[in-house]
Amino acid sequence: MIAVQGFEGQNVAVLGLGRSGLATCAALRAGGAIPLAWDESPEARAKAEAAGIDLHDLGRVDWSGVASLITSPGIPHLYPVPNRIIAAAYAAGVPVDNDIGLFFRSFTTEAAMAFDQPPKVVAVTGSNGKSTTTALIHHILTECGRPSQMAGNIGKGVLSIDVPQDGEVVVLELSSYQLDLARALTPDIAVFTNLSPDHLDRHNGMGGYFAAKRRLFAEGGPDRAVIGVDEVEGQYLAGQLALAPEDARVIRISSGKKLAGPGWNVFARKGFLAEYRRGKQMASIDLRAIPGLPGAHNHQNACAAYAVARSLGIAPRLIEDAFLTFKGLPHRSQLIAEAGGVRYVNDSKATNVESAAQALQAFDNIRWIAGGLGKDGGIAALHPHLGHVRKAYLIGHSARDFALQLGTTAHEICETMDQAVARSMAEAEPGDVVLLAPAAASFDQYPDFEKRGEAFTAAVHAGLTDER
């Protein structure tokens, strides 16, 4: 646990008692602070009480006796409408922060600075690929024998990690919600993967969304920045950070185009990752045969992780060896089985058209399981990416709406996951990929995308068992 520094003997309000809120209370107490904990949900309050946390109704608190309010990232603090308790704290002049801010203000201790190699923090943000990139960096470090922990929006909450040891690297996945409010941001290496529209109501538009991501770099002041430059926002960010074209503190990455110039560049084209410095090629890796990183979107993730690993002094050959043993994350282009020349891939995390498009571009001869609770616009935007789809098997609430948007693509309305898996398995031929990439939310049939992916996996394994 990271004990929170700077609040010894002071009252600190904590709003939201999910995973991060409970960890925040424990970390505050470990640092000598007095947490005043509250959650609008009776269920969450009951769970907190069972964990021995004292509750205080923050709707009635005397803010004059509170040093700070720590809020969970999922609670709106500005747009579309501030939470009433956060608004009261603002009105009283009480500083508002979150667990990410507490982590960065408490991470570096006198004991850590006495190590031969003080611990480092790598922070990863962006719209897509954050989780895979974070996990891949952690995997490379682990495979190379470097002590590492993974936390943030993946794995543990940031305050729940073990106190870092000599030479350890903490790899954090950070969302725009987490970055938007954190009062302290001091990563050693910061990564920006890409940007596409998301959470726009929370950030009052695309500009606010990008501004939240940009805080990690503009206010974080990392020693090195790894920037995806396939969108104009990334190009702008890299340009803002670099003092000159050859400034090696900025590593530009791309998937699909060669990066020229005198700086430090890592890019993937036609399945090959290349590293260039000062206009000269330093290394190359063939990504095509790496099963845990299929498709251009994963090649971008590989470029980002490679750049971080090189920044930490890891040799290209060791990075390539670690790539080969990376299994991918559950529900993200996850190969769950291969039988009779047919591959079965679980990408249940593809809950919108952007992520589904990436999955559809990663494979040939696709038998596509899609559907669920569709989002605005349905799947019309996927038309350019249906060329590899042999047939679509549609499930859930939006199955019939999706069918109307498929044009000439062969399709079948199956309603349930079990039926879709059974039909796709029955029709699949050697060389085909049965792909779950729903392009929709799961809430019509499942509590979350993880349960949907687990249902797909179970149906596939059951079908393969029956075939035997």
Coordinates of C-alpha atoms in Angstrom, one line a residue:
M1 CA 0.0 0.0 0.0
I2 CA 1.1 3.6 -0.7
A3 CA 0.6 5.6 2.4
V4 CA -0.8 9.1 1.5
Q5 CA 1.6 11.9 2.6
G6 CA 0.7 15.4 3.6
F7 CA -2.5 15.0 5.5
E8 CA -1.4 13.7 8.9
G9 CA -4.0 14.5 11.5
Q10 CA -6.3 16.2 9.0
N11 CA -9.9 15.3 7.9
V12 CA -10.0 14.2 4.2
A13 CA -13.4 13.6 2.6
V14 CA -13.7 10.6 0.3
L15 CA -16.6 10.5 -2.2
G16 CA -17.3 7.2 -3.9
L17 CA -16.5 3.9 -2.2
G18 CA -15.8 1.5 -5.1
R19 CA -12.4 -0.1 -5.6
S20 CA -10.5 3.2 -5.7
G21 CA -12.5 4.8 -2.9
L22 CA -11.9 1.9 -0.4
A23 CA -8.2 1.9 -1.3
T24 CA -8.0 5.6 -0.8
C25 CA -9.5 5.4 2.7
A26 CA -7.0 2.7 3.7
A27 CA -4.1 4.7 2.2
L28 CA -5.1 7.9 4.0
R29 CA -5.4 6.1 7.3
A30 CA -1.9 4.6 6.7
G31 CA -0.5 8.1 6.3
G32 CA -2.2 9.4 9.5
A33 CA -5.1 11.2 7.9
I34 CA -8.8 10.9 9.0
P35 CA -11.0 9.8 6.1
L36 CA -14.6 11.0 6.0
A37 CA -16.1 8.5 3.7
W38 CA -19.4 8.6 1.8
D39 CA -21.2 7.1 -1.2
E40 CA -24.6 7.9 -2.6
S41 CA -25.2 4.1 -2.9
P42 CA -26.6 2.3 0.1
E43 CA -25.0 -0.9 -1.1
A44 CA -21.6 0.7 -1.4
R45 CA -22.0 2.2 2.1
A46 CA -22.8 -1.2 3.5
K47 CA -19.7 -2.7 1.9
A48 CA -17.6 0.1 3.3
E49 CA -19.0 -0.4 6.8
A50 CA -18.3 -4.1 6.6
A51 CA -14.6 -3.2 5.8
G52 CA -14.4 -1.1 9.0
I53 CA -14.7 2.3 7.3
D54 CA -16.5 5.1 9.2
L55 CA -19.2 6.9 7.2
H56 CA -19.9 10.6 7.2
D57 CA -22.7 12.1 5.2
L58 CA -20.8 14.6 3.0
G59 CA -24.0 16.4 2.1
R60 CA -24.1 17.7 5.7
V61 CA -20.4 18.0 6.5
D62 CA -18.8 21.3 7.8
W63 CA -16.3 21.9 5.0
S64 CA -14.3 24.4 7.1
G65 CA -12.8 21.4 8.9
V66 CA -11.9 19.4 5.7
A67 CA -8.5 19.6 4.1
S68 CA -9.4 18.1 0.8
L69 CA -12.1 16.1 -1.1
I70 CA -11.0 13.0 -2.9
T71 CA -13.5 11.8 -5.4
S72 CA -13.7 8.6 -7.5
P73 CA -12.9 9.2 -11.2
G74 CA -16.4 8.1 -12.4
I75 CA -18.2 10.9 -10.6
P76 CA -18.7 14.0 -12.7
H77 CA -17.0 17.1 -11.2
L78 CA -17.6 19.7 -14.0
Y79 CA -19.6 18.4 -17.0
P80 CA -22.3 17.7 -17.8
V81 CA -23.4 18.7 -14.3
P82 CA -21.1 18.7 -11.2
N83 CA -22.0 16.3 -8.4
R84 CA -23.8 18.2 -5.6
I85 CA -21.1 17.3 -3.0
I86 CA -18.2 18.2 -5.3
A87 CA -20.0 21.5 -6.1
A88 CA -20.3 22.2 -2.3
A89 CA -16.6 21.6 -1.9
Y90 CA -15.8 23.9 -4.7
A91 CA -18.0 26.6 -3.2
A92 CA -16.3 26.2 0.1
G93 CA -12.8 26.5 -1.5
V94 CA -11.9 22.9 -0.6
P95 CA -9.3 21.4 -3.0
V96 CA -10.7 18.5 -5.0
D97 CA -8.4 15.6 -6.0
N98 CA -8.5 11.9 -6.8
D99 CA -6.5 8.8 -6.0
I100 CA -4.1 9.4 -9.0
G101 CA -3.1 12.8 -7.6
L102 CA -2.6 11.3 -4.1
F103 CA -0.4 8.5 -5.7
F104 CA 1.9 10.9 -7.4
R105 CA 2.3 13.2 -4.4
S106 CA 3.1 10.2 -2.2
F107 CA 5.0 7.9 -4.5
T108 CA 8.5 9.4 -4.1
T109 CA 9.8 9.0 -0.5
E110 CA 13.2 9.6 1.1
A111 CA 13.7 5.8 1.3
A112 CA 13.0 5.5 -2.4
M113 CA 15.5 8.2 -3.3
A114 CA 18.2 6.4 -1.4
F115 CA 17.9 3.4 -3.8
D116 CA 20.7 2.8 -6.3
Q117 CA 17.9 3.0 -9.0
P118 CA 14.9 5.0 -7.7
P119 CA 11.6 3.5 -8.8
K120 CA 10.0 4.9 -12.0
V121 CA 6.5 5.4 -13.2
V122 CA 5.3 4.8 -16.8
A123 CA 1.8 6.2 -17.5
V124 CA -0.2 5.3 -20.5
T125 CA -3.2 7.2 -21.8
G126 CA -5.2 7.5 -25.1
S127 CA -8.5 6.4 -26.5
N128 CA -7.8 2.9 -27.7
G129 CA -5.1 0.4 -26.8
K130 CA -4.3 1.7 -23.3
S131 CA -4.9 -1.6 -21.5
T132 CA -3.0 -3.8 -24.0
T133 CA -0.1 -1.3 -24.2
T134 CA 0.1 -1.2 -20.4
A135 CA 0.0 -4.9 -20.0
L136 CA 2.5 -5.4 -22.8
I137 CA 5.0 -3.0 -21.1
H138 CA 4.5 -4.8 -17.8
H139 CA 5.0 -8.2 -19.6
I140 CA 8.3 -7.1 -21.3
L141 CA 9.7 -5.9 -18.0
T142 CA 8.7 -9.1 -16.2
E143 CA 10.1 -11.3 -19.0
C144 CA 13.4 -9.3 -18.8
G145 CA 13.7 -9.8 -15.1
R146 CA 12.9 -6.2 -14.2
P147 CA 10.7 -5.7 -11.1
S148 CA 7.4 -4.2 -12.2
Q149 CA 3.8 -3.6 -11.0
M150 CA 0.7 -2.8 -13.1
A151 CA -2.1 -0.6 -11.8
G152 CA -4.6 2.2 -12.4
N153 CA -7.4 1.5 -14.8
I154 CA -6.1 -2.1 -15.1
G155 CA -5.0 -4.4 -12.3
K156 CA -4.8 -2.9 -8.8
G157 CA -5.9 0.6 -7.8
V158 CA -2.8 2.9 -7.7
L159 CA -2.8 3.2 -3.9
S160 CA -3.1 -0.6 -3.4
I161 CA 0.3 -1.5 -5.0
D162 CA 3.2 -2.6 -2.9
V163 CA 5.8 0.0 -1.9
P164 CA 8.1 0.0 -4.9
Q165 CA 11.6 -1.4 -4.5
D166 CA 15.0 -0.6 -5.9
G167 CA 14.9 -0.3 -9.7
E168 CA 11.1 -1.2 -9.9
V169 CA 8.9 0.2 -12.6
V170 CA 5.2 0.9 -12.0
V171 CA 3.1 0.9 -15.2
L172 CA -0.2 2.8 -15.0
E173 CA -3.1 2.8 -17.4
L174 CA -4.8 6.2 -16.9
S175 CA -8.2 7.3 -18.4
S176 CA -9.3 10.8 -19.1
Y177 CA -11.5 10.6 -16.0
Q178 CA -8.5 9.9 -13.9
L179 CA -6.3 12.6 -15.5
D180 CA -8.8 15.4 -15.6
L181 CA -8.9 16.0 -11.9
A182 CA -5.5 14.7 -10.6
R183 CA -3.6 17.6 -8.9
A184 CA -0.2 15.9 -9.1
L185 CA 1.1 14.2 -12.3
T186 CA 4.8 13.4 -12.4
P187 CA 5.4 10.3 -14.6
D188 CA 9.0 9.4 -15.7
I189 CA 7.7 8.2 -19.1
A190 CA 4.2 9.1 -20.5
V191 CA 2.5 7.4 -23.5
F192 CA -0.2 8.8 -25.7
T193 CA -1.6 6.0 -28.0
N194 CA -4.2 7.7 -30.1
L195 CA -7.4 9.8 -29.9
S196 CA -11.0 9.1 -31.1
P197 CA -14.3 10.5 -29.8
D198 CA -15.3 9.2 -26.4
H199 CA -16.8 10.4 -23.2
L200 CA -17.6 13.7 -24.9
D201 CA -20.5 14.6 -22.5
R202 CA -18.1 14.3 -19.5
H203 CA -15.5 16.6 -21.1
N204 CA -18.0 19.0 -22.9
G205 CA -16.7 18.0 -26.3
M206 CA -13.6 16.7 -28.2
G207 CA -11.5 19.7 -27.1
G208 CA -12.1 19.0 -23.4
Y209 CA -11.5 15.3 -23.9
F210 CA -8.1 15.9 -25.6
A211 CA -7.2 18.5 -22.9
A212 CA -7.7 15.9 -20.2
K213 CA -5.3 13.5 -21.9
R214 CA -2.8 16.4 -22.6
R215 CA -2.5 17.1 -18.9
L216 CA -0.3 14.0 -18.4
F217 CA 2.3 15.7 -20.7
A218 CA 1.8 19.5 -20.2
E219 CA 1.5 19.3 -16.5
G220 CA 3.2 16.0 -15.9
G221 CA 6.5 17.0 -17.5
P222 CA 7.7 13.5 -18.2
D223 CA 11.4 12.9 -18.9
R224 CA 10.3 11.1 -22.0
A225 CA 7.1 11.1 -24.0
V226 CA 6.0 8.4 -26.4
I227 CA 3.4 9.9 -28.8
G228 CA 1.2 8.3 -31.4
V229 CA 1.1 10.7 -34.3
D230 CA -1.5 9.0 -36.6
E231 CA -4.0 11.7 -35.6
V232 CA -3.5 15.5 -35.8
E233 CA -3.9 15.7 -32.0
G234 CA -0.8 13.5 -31.5
Q235 CA 1.1 15.5 -34.1
Y236 CA 0.2 18.7 -32.2
L237 CA 1.2 17.2 -28.8
A238 CA 4.6 15.9 -30.1
G239 CA 5.2 19.3 -31.7
Q240 CA 4.4 21.1 -28.4
L241 CA 6.8 18.9 -26.4
A242 CA 9.8 18.7 -28.7
L243 CA 12.3 21.6 -28.5
A244 CA 13.8 20.7 -31.9
P245 CA 13.2 18.0 -34.6
E246 CA 16.0 15.9 -33.2
D247 CA 14.8 16.1 -29.6
A248 CA 15.0 12.5 -28.4
R249 CA 12.9 13.2 -25.3
V250 CA 9.9 12.7 -27.7
I251 CA 9.5 9.3 -29.4
R252 CA 7.0 9.4 -32.2
I253 CA 5.1 6.2 -33.0
S254 CA 2.9 5.2 -35.9
S255 CA 1.0 2.2 -37.3
G256 CA 0.8 2.3 -41.1
K257 CA 3.2 5.0 -42.1
K258 CA 7.0 5.5 -42.1
L259 CA 8.2 8.3 -39.9
A260 CA 11.0 10.4 -41.2
G261 CA 13.2 13.0 -39.6
P262 CA 16.2 13.3 -37.3
G263 CA 14.3 12.4 -34.1
W264 CA 13.6 9.1 -32.4
N265 CA 10.8 7.2 -34.4
V266 CA 9.2 3.8 -34.0
F267 CA 6.7 2.7 -36.6
A268 CA 5.0 -0.4 -38.0
R269 CA 4.4 -0.9 -41.8
K270 CA 3.3 -4.1 -43.5
G271 CA 3.7 -6.1 -40.3
F272 CA 7.3 -4.9 -39.5
L273 CA 8.2 -2.7 -36.6
A274 CA 11.2 -0.4 -37.2
E275 CA 13.2 1.9 -34.9
Y276 CA 14.9 4.9 -36.4
R277 CA 17.2 7.4 -34.6
R278 CA 18.9 10.3 -36.3
G279 CA 17.6 9.0 -39.6
K280 CA 19.3 5.6 -39.3
Q281 CA 17.5 2.3 -38.7
M282 CA 18.5 0.8 -35.3
A283 CA 16.3 -2.4 -35.2
S284 CA 13.4 -4.2 -36.9
I285 CA 10.9 -6.8 -35.6
D286 CA 8.6 -9.0 -37.7
L287 CA 5.2 -8.7 -35.9
R288 CA 3.2 -10.9 -38.3
A289 CA 3.9 -14.2 -36.6
I290 CA 3.2 -12.8 -33.0
P291 CA -0.1 -14.4 -32.1
G292 CA -0.8 -12.1 -29.2
L293 CA -0.6 -8.9 -31.3
P294 CA -2.8 -9.3 -34.4
G295 CA -3.8 -6.4 -36.6
A296 CA -2.6 -2.8 -37.1
H297 CA -4.1 -1.6 -33.9
N298 CA -2.0 -4.1 -31.9
H299 CA 1.0 -3.1 -34.0
Q300 CA 0.6 0.4 -32.7
N301 CA 0.4 -0.9 -29.2
A302 CA 3.6 -2.9 -29.9
C303 CA 5.4 0.3 -31.1
A304 CA 4.4 2.2 -27.9
A305 CA 5.5 -0.7 -25.6
Y306 CA 8.8 -1.1 -27.6
A307 CA 9.5 2.6 -27.3
V308 CA 9.0 2.5 -23.5
A309 CA 11.2 -0.6 -23.2
R310 CA 14.0 1.0 -25.2
S311 CA 13.7 4.1 -23.1
L312 CA 14.3 1.9 -20.1
G313 CA 17.5 0.4 -21.7
I314 CA 16.1 -3.0 -22.8
A315 CA 17.7 -4.4 -26.0
P316 CA 15.5 -5.0 -29.1
R317 CA 16.1 -8.7 -29.2
L318 CA 14.9 -9.1 -25.6
I319 CA 11.8 -7.0 -26.5
E320 CA 11.1 -9.3 -29.5
D321 CA 11.4 -12.4 -27.3
A322 CA 8.9 -10.9 -24.8
F323 CA 6.5 -10.1 -27.7
L324 CA 6.5 -13.7 -28.7
T325 CA 5.3 -14.9 -25.2
F326 CA 2.6 -12.2 -24.8
K327 CA -0.8 -13.8 -24.8
G328 CA -2.9 -10.7 -25.1
L329 CA -5.6 -9.5 -22.7
P330 CA -8.9 -11.2 -22.0
H331 CA -11.7 -10.0 -24.3
R332 CA -9.3 -7.9 -26.5
S333 CA -8.5 -9.8 -29.8
Q334 CA -7.9 -12.9 -27.5
L335 CA -7.3 -16.1 -29.3
I336 CA -9.2 -18.6 -27.2
A337 CA -9.1 -21.7 -29.3
E338 CA -7.9 -23.1 -32.6
A339 CA -9.3 -26.4 -34.1
G340 CA -9.7 -27.8 -37.5
G341 CA -7.9 -24.8 -39.1
V342 CA -10.5 -22.4 -37.5
R343 CA -9.4 -19.7 -35.0
Y344 CA -11.8 -18.4 -32.4
V345 CA -11.1 -14.8 -31.2
N346 CA -12.8 -13.0 -28.3
D347 CA -12.9 -9.2 -28.7
S348 CA -15.9 -8.6 -26.5
K349 CA -14.2 -5.3 -25.5
A350 CA -15.1 -4.0 -29.0
T351 CA -18.1 -2.2 -27.7
N352 CA -18.2 0.6 -30.4
V353 CA -17.7 0.8 -34.1
E354 CA -14.1 2.2 -33.9
S355 CA -12.9 -0.8 -31.9
A356 CA -14.9 -3.3 -34.0
A357 CA -13.4 -1.8 -37.2
Q358 CA -9.9 -2.5 -35.8
A359 CA -10.8 -6.1 -35.1
L360 CA -12.4 -6.6 -38.6
Q361 CA -9.2 -5.3 -40.2
A362 CA -7.0 -7.6 -38.2
F363 CA -8.2 -10.9 -39.7
D364 CA -9.3 -12.5 -43.0
N365 CA -12.2 -14.9 -43.7
I366 CA -14.2 -13.7 -40.7
R367 CA -17.4 -15.2 -39.4
W368 CA -18.5 -12.2 -37.3
I369 CA -20.6 -12.4 -34.2
A370 CA -22.0 -8.9 -33.5
G371 CA -24.8 -7.2 -31.7
G372 CA -26.1 -6.2 -28.3
L373 CA -27.3 -2.9 -27.2
G374 CA -26.4 -0.7 -30.2
K375 CA -25.1 2.8 -30.0
D376 CA -26.1 5.9 -32.0
G377 CA -25.6 5.3 -35.7
G378 CA -25.5 1.5 -35.4
I379 CA -22.9 -0.1 -37.5
A380 CA -23.3 1.9 -40.7
A381 CA -19.7 3.3 -40.3
L382 CA -18.3 -0.3 -40.6
H383 CA -19.2 -0.6 -44.3
P384 CA -15.7 0.0 -45.5
H385 CA -14.4 -2.8 -43.2
L386 CA -16.8 -5.6 -44.1
G387 CA -14.7 -7.0 -47.0
H388 CA -13.2 -9.8 -45.0
V389 CA -16.6 -10.8 -43.4
R390 CA -17.9 -14.1 -44.9
K391 CA -21.0 -13.9 -42.8
A392 CA -22.4 -12.0 -39.8
Y393 CA -24.2 -13.7 -36.9
L394 CA -26.3 -11.1 -35.1
I395 CA -27.4 -11.2 -31.5
G396 CA -29.1 -9.2 -28.9
H397 CA -31.4 -6.1 -28.8
S398 CA -30.0 -4.5 -32.0
A399 CA -29.7 -7.7 -34.1
R400 CA -32.4 -6.6 -36.6
D401 CA -31.3 -3.0 -36.8
F402 CA -27.7 -4.2 -37.5
A403 CA -29.1 -6.5 -40.2
L404 CA -30.6 -3.6 -42.1
Q405 CA -27.2 -1.9 -42.2
L406 CA -25.2 -4.8 -43.5
G407 CA -26.0 -4.3 -47.2
T408 CA -25.0 -7.3 -49.3
T409 CA -23.0 -8.9 -46.5
A410 CA -24.4 -12.4 -45.7
H411 CA -26.0 -12.5 -42.3
E412 CA -28.2 -14.4 -39.9
I413 CA -30.2 -13.3 -36.9
C414 CA -29.3 -15.6 -34.1
E415 CA -30.6 -13.7 -31.0
T416 CA -28.4 -15.5 -28.5
M417 CA -24.7 -16.1 -28.1
D418 CA -25.1 -19.9 -27.9
Q419 CA -27.0 -19.9 -31.2
A420 CA -24.5 -17.6 -32.9
V421 CA -21.6 -19.7 -31.8
A422 CA -23.3 -22.9 -32.9
R423 CA -24.2 -21.6 -36.3
S424 CA -20.8 -20.0 -37.0
M425 CA -19.0 -23.2 -35.9
A426 CA -21.2 -25.3 -38.1
E427 CA -20.4 -23.2 -41.2
A428 CA -16.8 -22.4 -40.5
E429 CA -14.1 -23.8 -42.8
P430 CA -10.4 -24.1 -42.5
G431 CA -8.8 -20.7 -42.7
D432 CA -11.8 -18.9 -41.1
V433 CA -11.8 -16.8 -38.0
V434 CA -14.9 -16.9 -35.7
L435 CA -14.7 -13.4 -34.3
L436 CA -16.8 -11.9 -31.5
A437 CA -16.5 -8.1 -32.0
P438 CA -20.0 -6.9 -31.0
A439 CA -19.8 -3.1 -31.9
A440 CA -22.4 -2.7 -29.1
A441 CA -22.8 -2.5 -25.4
S442 CA -23.6 -5.7 -23.5
F443 CA -26.2 -4.6 -21.1
D444 CA -29.2 -6.1 -23.0
Q445 CA -28.0 -9.6 -22.2
Y446 CA -25.0 -9.3 -19.9
P447 CA -23.9 -7.2 -17.0
D448 CA -20.6 -6.2 -18.7
F449 CA -18.4 -7.0 -21.7
E450 CA -16.4 -9.4 -19.6
K451 CA -19.4 -11.7 -18.9
R452 CA -20.3 -11.5 -22.6
G453 CA -16.8 -12.6 -23.6
E454 CA -16.9 -15.4 -21.0
A455 CA -20.2 -16.6 -22.5
F456 CA -18.6 -16.7 -26.0
T457 CA -15.6 -18.6 -24.7
A458 CA -17.7 -21.1 -22.8
A459 CA -19.9 -21.7 -25.9
V460 CA -16.9 -22.2 -28.1
H461 CA -15.3 -24.7 -25.7
A462 CA -18.6 -26.5 -25.3
G463 CA -19.0 -26.7 -29.1
L464 CA -15.4 -28.1 -29.6
T465 CA -16.0 -30.7 -26.8
D466 CA -19.2 -31.8 -28.6
E467 CA -17.3 -32.2 -31.8
R468 CA -14.9 -34.6 -30.2

